[in-house]
Coordinates of C-alpha atoms and ligand atoms in Angstrom, one line a residue:
M1 CA 0.0 0.0 0.0
K2 CA 1.3 3.4 -0.9
L3 CA 1.0 6.3 1.6
F4 CA -0.7 9.4 0.2
P5 CA -1.4 12.2 2.6
I6 CA -3.8 14.9 1.4
I7 CA -3.8 18.3 3.2
L8 CA -6.9 20.4 3.1
A9 CA -6.0 24.1 2.9
A10 CA -8.6 25.7 0.7
G11 CA -10.9 27.3 3.3
Q12 CA -11.0 31.1 3.7
G13 CA -10.9 31.2 7.5
T14 CA -13.5 33.9 7.8
R15 CA -13.2 34.0 11.5
M16 CA -9.5 35.1 11.4
N17 CA -10.8 38.4 10.0
S18 CA -7.6 38.7 7.9
A19 CA -6.4 39.5 4.4
L20 CA -3.9 36.6 4.8
P21 CA -5.3 33.1 4.0
K22 CA -5.8 31.3 7.3
V23 CA -3.3 28.5 6.6
L24 CA -0.5 31.1 6.1
H25 CA -0.9 32.5 9.6
P26 CA 2.1 31.5 11.6
I27 CA 2.8 29.3 14.6
G28 CA 6.4 29.7 15.8
G29 CA 7.1 32.0 12.8
K30 CA 6.1 29.3 10.3
P31 CA 2.9 29.1 8.3
M32 CA 0.5 26.6 9.8
L33 CA 0.3 24.8 6.5
Q34 CA 4.1 24.4 6.3
H35 CA 4.0 22.7 9.8
V36 CA 1.5 20.2 8.5
I37 CA 3.5 19.6 5.2
D38 CA 6.7 19.1 7.2
R39 CA 5.1 16.5 9.4
C40 CA 3.6 14.7 6.4
K41 CA 7.0 14.7 4.7
Q42 CA 8.5 13.0 7.7
L43 CA 6.3 10.0 6.9
K44 CA 8.2 9.3 3.7
A45 CA 5.0 9.4 1.8
D46 CA 4.9 8.3 -1.8
K47 CA 3.0 11.4 -2.8
L48 CA 1.6 14.4 -1.1
A49 CA -1.2 16.7 -2.2
V50 CA -2.3 20.1 -0.9
I51 CA -5.9 21.2 -1.7
Y52 CA -5.7 25.0 -2.1
G53 CA -8.2 27.6 -3.0
H54 CA -8.8 30.7 -1.1
G55 CA -5.8 33.0 -1.5
G56 CA -4.3 30.4 -3.8
E57 CA -1.5 32.5 -5.3
Q58 CA -0.3 33.7 -1.9
V59 CA -0.4 30.2 -0.5
R60 CA 1.6 28.7 -3.4
A61 CA 4.2 31.6 -3.2
R62 CA 4.8 31.3 0.5
I63 CA 5.0 27.5 0.8
N64 CA 8.2 25.5 0.1
D65 CA 6.6 23.2 -2.3
D66 CA 9.0 20.6 -3.6
G67 CA 7.3 17.3 -4.2
I68 CA 3.8 18.6 -3.6
H69 CA 0.9 18.1 -5.9
W70 CA -1.1 21.3 -5.8
V71 CA -4.8 20.7 -6.4
E72 CA -7.1 23.6 -6.8
Q73 CA -10.5 23.7 -5.3
A74 CA -11.9 26.8 -7.0
E75 CA -15.1 26.9 -4.9
Q76 CA -15.1 25.8 -1.4
K77 CA -18.0 23.5 -1.1
G78 CA -16.9 21.5 2.0
T79 CA -14.3 19.1 3.2
G80 CA -15.7 16.2 1.1
H81 CA -15.7 18.3 -2.0
A82 CA -12.1 19.3 -1.2
V83 CA -10.9 15.8 -1.1
A84 CA -12.8 14.9 -4.2
Q85 CA -10.6 17.3 -6.2
A86 CA -7.7 14.9 -5.7
V87 CA -9.4 11.6 -6.8
H88 CA -7.5 11.6 -10.1
L89 CA -4.3 11.2 -8.0
M90 CA -5.6 8.3 -5.9
D91 CA -4.9 4.7 -6.7
D92 CA -7.4 2.2 -5.3
D93 CA -5.0 0.6 -2.9
D94 CA -3.4 3.9 -1.7
C95 CA -3.5 4.5 2.0
I96 CA -4.9 8.0 2.1
V97 CA -4.4 10.2 5.2
I98 CA -6.4 13.4 5.2
A99 CA -4.8 16.2 7.2
Y100 CA -5.9 19.7 7.9
G101 CA -3.8 22.8 7.0
D102 CA -5.3 24.6 10.1
V103 CA -4.3 21.9 12.6
P104 CA -0.6 22.8 13.0
L105 CA 0.6 20.8 16.0
I106 CA -0.1 17.3 14.6
K107 CA 2.8 14.9 15.1
S108 CA 4.1 12.6 12.4
K109 CA 4.0 9.7 14.9
T110 CA 0.2 10.2 15.1
L111 CA -0.1 10.4 11.3
Q112 CA 1.9 7.2 11.0
A113 CA -0.3 5.4 13.5
L114 CA -3.3 6.5 11.6
A115 CA -1.8 5.2 8.4
D116 CA -0.8 1.9 10.0
S117 CA -4.3 1.4 11.4
L118 CA -5.5 0.6 7.9
Q119 CA -3.8 -2.8 8.3
Q120 CA -6.9 -3.6 10.5
N121 CA -9.5 -1.0 9.5
D122 CA -11.1 0.2 6.4
L123 CA -11.6 3.7 7.8
T124 CA -10.0 5.2 10.9
I125 CA -11.0 8.6 12.4
L126 CA -8.5 10.4 14.7
T127 CA -10.6 11.6 17.6
T128 CA -10.0 13.3 20.9
V129 CA -12.0 14.0 24.0
L130 CA -12.6 17.7 24.8
D131 CA -14.1 19.3 27.9
N132 CA -15.6 21.8 25.5
P133 CA -16.5 20.1 22.3
K134 CA -18.4 23.0 20.8
G135 CA -17.9 23.6 17.1
Y136 CA -16.5 20.1 16.4
G137 CA -18.1 17.2 14.6
R138 CA -19.2 14.6 17.3
I139 CA -18.5 10.9 17.1
V140 CA -21.8 9.1 17.5
R141 CA -21.5 5.5 18.7
E142 CA -24.0 2.7 18.9
A143 CA -23.3 -0.1 21.3
G144 CA -19.7 1.3 21.5
R145 CA -19.1 1.1 17.7
V146 CA -18.8 4.2 15.6
A147 CA -22.1 4.9 13.7
C148 CA -21.5 8.3 12.1
I149 CA -20.2 11.9 12.7
V150 CA -22.6 14.7 13.2
E151 CA -21.5 18.3 12.8
E152 CA -22.2 20.9 15.5
K153 CA -24.6 22.7 13.2
D154 CA -26.6 19.6 12.5
A155 CA -26.6 18.3 16.1
D156 CA -29.5 18.0 18.5
D157 CA -29.0 18.6 22.2
T158 CA -28.2 14.9 23.0
I159 CA -25.5 14.8 20.4
K160 CA -24.1 18.1 21.5
Q161 CA -23.4 16.4 24.9
I162 CA -20.9 14.0 23.3
T163 CA -17.4 15.0 24.1
E164 CA -15.5 12.7 21.7
V165 CA -14.9 14.8 18.6
N166 CA -13.6 14.4 15.1
S167 CA -10.1 15.8 14.7
G168 CA -10.8 15.9 10.9
F169 CA -7.9 13.5 10.3
I170 CA -8.9 10.3 8.8
A171 CA -7.4 7.4 6.9
A172 CA -9.0 5.2 4.3
K173 CA -8.1 3.3 1.1
G174 CA -8.2 5.2 -2.2
G175 CA -10.8 2.9 -3.8
D176 CA -13.3 3.2 -0.9
L177 CA -12.8 7.0 -0.7
K178 CA -13.5 7.5 -4.4
R179 CA -16.8 5.6 -4.1
W180 CA -17.9 7.4 -1.0
L181 CA -16.9 10.8 -2.2
Q182 CA -19.0 10.3 -5.4
A183 CA -22.1 9.5 -3.3
L184 CA -21.9 12.6 -1.0
Q185 CA -24.9 14.9 -0.9
P186 CA -24.9 18.5 0.5
E187 CA -28.0 17.8 2.6
N188 CA -27.1 19.4 5.8
A189 CA -27.4 22.7 7.7
Q190 CA -24.4 24.2 5.8
G191 CA -25.3 22.9 2.3
E192 CA -21.8 21.4 2.0
Y193 CA -20.3 18.1 0.9
Y194 CA -19.1 16.8 4.3
L195 CA -16.1 14.4 4.3
T196 CA -17.5 13.2 7.6
D197 CA -20.5 11.6 5.8
C198 CA -18.1 9.0 4.5
V199 CA -18.2 7.5 8.0
G200 CA -21.9 6.7 7.9
M201 CA -21.5 5.2 4.4
A202 CA -18.6 3.0 5.5
V203 CA -20.7 1.7 8.4
A204 CA -23.7 1.0 6.1
E205 CA -21.3 -1.0 3.9
N206 CA -20.3 -3.0 7.0
K207 CA -16.7 -1.8 6.6
R208 CA -14.4 -1.9 9.6
V209 CA -14.6 1.6 11.0
D210 CA -12.7 2.5 14.1
T211 CA -11.2 5.5 15.9
L212 CA -7.7 6.3 17.0
I213 CA -7.9 8.4 20.2
C214 CA -5.3 11.2 20.4
E215 CA -4.3 11.5 24.0
N216 CA -3.1 15.1 23.7
P217 CA -6.0 17.3 22.4
N218 CA -3.6 20.2 21.6
E219 CA -2.2 18.0 18.8
V220 CA -5.5 18.0 16.9
E221 CA -6.8 21.4 17.9
G222 CA -7.7 23.5 14.9
V223 CA -7.2 27.3 14.4
N224 CA -10.4 29.1 13.4
N225 CA -9.7 32.4 15.1
R226 CA -6.8 34.4 16.5
E227 CA -7.6 33.4 20.0
Q228 CA -7.0 29.8 19.1
Q229 CA -3.9 30.7 17.2
A230 CA -2.5 32.5 20.2
K231 CA -3.3 29.5 22.4
L232 CA -1.5 27.0 20.0
E233 CA 1.4 29.4 19.7
R234 CA 1.9 29.2 23.5
V235 CA 1.5 25.4 23.4
Y236 CA 4.1 25.2 20.6
Q237 CA 6.5 27.5 22.5
Q238 CA 6.1 25.5 25.7
Q239 CA 6.9 22.3 23.8
Q240 CA 10.1 23.9 22.4
A241 CA 11.1 25.2 25.8
K242 CA 10.7 21.7 27.3
T243 CA 12.9 20.1 24.6
L244 CA 15.6 22.8 25.2
M245 CA 15.6 22.1 28.9
E246 CA 15.7 18.3 28.3
N247 CA 18.8 18.9 26.1
G248 CA 20.6 20.8 28.9
T249 CA 19.7 24.5 28.5
S250 CA 18.6 26.5 31.6
L251 CA 15.6 28.7 31.0
L252 CA 14.9 31.2 33.8
D253 CA 11.3 31.1 32.8
P254 CA 10.1 28.5 30.2
N255 CA 7.0 30.6 29.7
R256 CA 9.0 33.6 28.5
I257 CA 11.0 32.4 25.5
D258 CA 9.9 32.5 21.9
I259 CA 11.5 30.4 19.2
R260 CA 10.3 31.4 15.7
G261 CA 12.5 29.2 13.6
N262 CA 15.3 26.8 14.4
L263 CA 17.4 27.3 17.5
T264 CA 20.5 25.0 17.9
V265 CA 22.1 25.2 21.3
G266 CA 25.4 23.9 22.8
K267 CA 25.8 22.7 26.4
D268 CA 25.0 24.7 29.6
V269 CA 23.5 27.7 27.9
I270 CA 21.5 30.0 30.2
I271 CA 18.7 32.0 28.7
D272 CA 17.0 34.6 30.9
V273 CA 13.5 35.9 30.3
N274 CA 12.0 37.4 27.1
A275 CA 14.4 36.0 24.6
V276 CA 13.1 35.9 21.0
F277 CA 14.9 33.8 18.5
I278 CA 14.0 34.2 14.8
G279 CA 15.0 32.2 11.8
D280 CA 18.2 30.0 12.2
V281 CA 20.1 30.7 15.3
K282 CA 23.0 28.8 16.7
L283 CA 24.4 29.2 20.2
G284 CA 27.7 27.6 21.3
D285 CA 28.5 26.2 24.8
N286 CA 28.1 28.3 27.9
V287 CA 26.4 31.2 26.2
V288 CA 24.5 33.4 28.6
I289 CA 21.6 35.5 27.3
H290 CA 20.3 38.2 29.6
P291 CA 16.7 39.5 29.5
N292 CA 15.0 41.0 26.5
C293 CA 17.3 40.0 23.6
V294 CA 16.1 39.4 20.1
I295 CA 18.4 37.2 18.0
Q296 CA 17.7 36.5 14.3
D297 CA 19.6 34.3 11.8
S298 CA 22.9 34.5 13.8
V299 CA 25.7 32.2 14.8
I300 CA 27.1 32.8 18.3
G301 CA 30.2 31.0 19.5
S302 CA 31.0 29.5 23.0
N303 CA 31.3 31.5 26.2
V304 CA 29.6 34.5 24.8
T305 CA 27.6 36.8 27.0
I306 CA 24.8 38.9 25.6
Y307 CA 23.7 41.5 28.1
P308 CA 20.1 42.8 28.3
N309 CA 18.2 44.5 25.5
S310 CA 20.5 43.6 22.7
V311 CA 19.3 43.0 19.1
L312 CA 21.2 40.8 16.7
E313 CA 20.4 40.1 13.1
Q314 CA 22.5 38.1 10.6
A315 CA 25.5 38.5 12.9
K316 CA 28.5 36.2 13.5
V317 CA 30.0 36.2 16.9
A318 CA 33.1 34.1 17.7
D319 CA 34.0 32.6 21.1
N320 CA 34.4 34.7 24.3
C321 CA 32.8 37.9 23.0
S322 CA 30.7 40.2 25.1
I323 CA 27.7 42.1 23.7
G324 CA 25.5 44.8 25.2
P325 CA 23.6 45.9 27.1
F326 CA 21.7 47.7 24.5
A327 CA 23.8 46.7 21.5
R328 CA 22.6 46.3 18.0
L329 CA 24.4 44.0 15.6
R330 CA 23.0 44.4 12.1
P331 CA 23.5 42.1 9.0
G332 CA 27.2 41.4 8.3
A333 CA 28.4 42.2 11.9
D334 CA 31.3 39.8 12.3
L335 CA 32.9 39.7 15.8
Q336 CA 36.2 37.8 16.1
K337 CA 37.2 36.1 19.4
Q338 CA 37.1 38.1 22.6
A339 CA 35.7 41.2 20.9
K340 CA 33.5 43.5 23.0
V341 CA 30.6 45.6 21.8
G342 CA 29.1 47.6 24.6
N343 CA 26.1 49.8 25.2
F344 CA 24.4 51.9 22.5
V345 CA 26.7 50.6 19.8
E346 CA 25.5 49.7 16.3
I347 CA 27.6 47.5 14.1
K348 CA 26.8 46.9 10.4
K349 CA 28.7 44.9 7.8
S350 CA 31.9 45.2 9.8
Q351 CA 34.5 42.9 11.1
I352 CA 35.6 43.6 14.6
G353 CA 39.0 42.0 15.1
E354 CA 40.1 39.6 17.9
G355 CA 40.1 41.4 21.3
S356 CA 39.0 44.7 19.9
K357 CA 36.6 46.8 21.9
V358 CA 33.8 49.2 20.8
S359 CA 32.5 49.9 24.3
H360 CA 30.2 52.9 24.2
L361 CA 27.9 54.9 21.9
S362 CA 29.3 54.1 18.5
Y363 CA 28.3 53.4 14.9
I364 CA 30.7 51.1 13.0
G365 CA 29.6 50.4 9.4
D366 CA 31.5 48.9 6.4
T367 CA 34.6 48.6 8.4
E368 CA 37.5 46.1 8.6
M369 CA 39.0 46.3 12.0
G370 CA 42.1 44.5 13.1
K371 CA 43.1 43.0 16.5
N372 CA 43.2 44.7 19.9
V373 CA 41.8 48.0 18.6
N374 CA 40.2 50.3 21.1
I375 CA 37.4 52.5 19.8
G376 CA 36.7 55.5 22.1
A377 CA 33.2 56.4 23.1
G378 CA 31.1 58.2 20.6
T379 CA 33.2 57.3 17.6
I380 CA 31.5 56.8 14.3
T381 CA 32.4 55.8 10.8
C382 CA 30.9 58.1 8.2
N383 CA 30.4 55.3 5.7
Y384 CA 27.8 57.0 3.5
D385 CA 28.3 60.0 1.3
G386 CA 24.6 60.3 0.5
V387 CA 25.0 58.1 -2.6
N388 CA 27.6 55.4 -2.0
K389 CA 28.9 53.4 0.9
H390 CA 32.6 53.4 1.6
L391 CA 35.1 51.3 3.5
T392 CA 37.0 52.1 6.7
Q393 CA 40.1 50.1 7.6
I394 CA 41.6 50.1 11.0
G395 CA 44.9 48.3 11.7
D396 CA 45.9 46.1 14.6
N397 CA 46.4 47.9 18.0
A398 CA 45.1 51.2 16.8
F399 CA 43.6 53.5 19.4
I400 CA 40.8 55.8 18.3
G401 CA 40.1 58.7 20.6
S402 CA 36.6 59.4 21.8
C403 CA 34.1 61.1 19.4
T404 CA 36.2 60.6 16.3
Q405 CA 34.6 60.7 12.9
L406 CA 36.2 58.4 10.4
V407 CA 35.1 59.7 7.0
A408 CA 35.3 56.8 4.6
P409 CA 37.0 55.8 2.4
V410 CA 39.8 56.1 5.0
S411 CA 42.4 53.9 6.7
V412 CA 44.1 54.0 10.0
G413 CA 47.4 52.2 10.3
N414 CA 48.6 49.6 12.9
Y415 CA 49.4 51.2 16.3
A416 CA 48.1 54.5 15.1
T417 CA 46.6 56.8 17.7
I418 CA 43.8 59.3 16.8
G419 CA 43.3 62.2 19.1
A420 CA 39.8 62.6 20.6
G421 CA 37.3 64.7 18.6
S422 CA 39.1 64.3 15.3
T423 CA 37.4 64.3 12.0
I424 CA 39.6 62.0 9.9
T425 CA 39.3 62.5 6.2
K426 CA 42.8 61.3 5.1
D427 CA 44.6 58.1 5.9
A428 CA 46.2 58.1 9.3
P429 CA 49.7 56.5 9.3
A430 CA 50.8 53.6 11.5
E431 CA 52.4 54.3 14.9
Q432 CA 51.8 58.1 14.8
L433 CA 49.5 60.4 16.6
T434 CA 47.0 62.0 14.2
L435 CA 44.9 64.9 15.3
A436 CA 42.3 66.7 13.1
R437 CA 40.6 69.4 15.1
A438 CA 40.8 73.1 15.7
K439 CA 43.5 74.1 18.2
Q440 CA 42.1 74.9 21.7
I441 CA 42.2 78.6 22.6
S442 CA 41.2 80.4 25.8
R443 CA 40.3 84.1 25.8
S444 CA 40.9 86.2 28.9
G445 CA 38.6 89.1 29.5
W446 CA 35.8 87.4 27.6
Q447 CA 32.3 88.2 29.0
R448 CA 29.2 86.2 28.9
P449 CA 26.3 87.9 27.1
T450 CA 23.7 89.7 29.3
K451 CA 19.9 89.6 28.9
N452 CA 18.4 92.5 26.9
E453 CA 16.2 94.9 28.8
E454 CA 12.7 95.5 27.4
Ligands
LIG501 C1 -14.3 20.0 10.3 C2 -15.1 18.7 10.4 C3 -15.4 18.5 11.8 C4 -14.2 18.5 12.7 C5 -13.4 19.7 12.5 C6 -12.1 19.6 13.2 C7 -16.3 18.3 8.3 C8 -17.6 18.4 7.6 N1 -16.2 18.8 9.6 O1 -15.2 21.1 10.6 O2 -16.1 17.2 12.0 O3 -14.6 18.3 14.0 O4 -13.1 20.0 11.1 O5 -11.3 20.8 13.1 O6 -15.4 17.8 7.7 N2 -11.5 23.1 3.6 C9 -11.2 23.0 2.3 N3 -12.3 23.2 1.4 C10 -13.5 23.4 1.8 C11 -13.8 23.4 3.2 C12 -12.8 23.3 4.1 O7 -10.1 22.9 1.9 O8 -14.4 23.5 0.9 C13 -10.4 22.9 4.6 C14 -10.1 24.1 5.4 O9 -9.1 25.0 4.8 C15 -9.6 23.5 6.7 C16 -10.3 22.2 6.8 O10 -10.7 21.9 5.5 O11 -8.2 23.3 6.7 C17 -11.5 22.2 7.7 O12 -12.4 23.1 7.3 P1 -13.4 23.9 8.3 O13 -14.3 24.7 7.5 O14 -12.5 24.6 9.3 O15 -14.1 22.7 9.0 P2 -14.8 22.7 10.4 O16 -16.1 23.3 10.3 O17 -13.9 23.1 11.4
LIG502 CA1 -11.8 24.1 11.4

């Protein structure tokens, strides 16, 4: 039997109240649909289809789609109608697993169990038991055996009491599904072709219909509105926090970390509250991250400390560096070993050499800095002439006095010293003191202005 997951993602998601198609709304920074696709791909499926419709172009543009059969459902006439769009891809002995693009936390282990259940069953429904089953299709049983599924909108008060609900995920063979889908009628409160009506048909044919009960309801909870999205976001973040801690990371508060992408962590890392990791972030061993840091697409070496309120994006930080508090590393910031970037310092597309220090109130952009350089407080590189960006080069062991402006393109030699307050427009030679500022004068007999009388 070939495994063929089909993901339903054509619905509009009216209750999200959004211009973005529902399945593109993110959990952990990744579209819900992509979560489901990634889990289906882990199954090593033989083929994979996504039924798309509402916001189709946006959906196809935003989803990484290698190996996906995209099947359009131009009009959304219900879940059964959606699956019916893919019948041309189904072989009779395919093991079809229907997944939902708006149920992002499903685990591939569960999908696999659903698929494996077809060795005993003809149709398996993934169900769960909810304290508040409102809105879901209810599993109606007779003498303990599944009889049918009744949607909330078609349910009477007795059925509404049932707490076992349809997750939406089902498994069945291609041949059976094709027959059932053809026979669906939109005779229900919503006038839709319900996939769930296949269950009653299977029972009528004396097929083996059973349920697989999902122990963790979060895994099969759907997102229909932003409140549910926010809830599943927290669940997802808590799962990631738990995994991090299991792998040896200390979290000062596991409820106050957000990972929106892939975080790879070395041993004995300590992460204080309100850290946000975006995209691909790697942390070496013994990294300490103080409160309120945002780190995006960056690689951080071992024994690095990032002090509070620092923001890093596309930065490379080697071992034993110190960053912040209140530092901003922008794309192309490249800190070599033991470099220090202190408070209110912005670094863009610049290499900060081994052991060099930019400790206070600086902007360093488009710069190649050597080793053991000291940049005085308030120093800036004037890298932009209004049209083009230019390079600043600073040699090993240079000392740049406070509040220097380095007007690029310009270079400062090894062991050069720049006097405080200089505006450097020409290359400063190695080992010399360079000063570029008006000479200090003092006037005796000078009087302060007095206030005019009116
Ligand atoms: C559906 C189930 C319900 C189950 C619930 C679980 C049916 C009739 N009902 O109800 O038993 O408890 O999910 O979350 O199946 N979709 C399409 N095309 C359509 C309609 C929907 O692709 O024409 C997609 C949606 O994008 C979504 C999924 O199918 O991913 C479910 O659709 P939705 O309208 O949310 O179904 P529910 O009313 O929640
Ligand atoms: Ca739904």
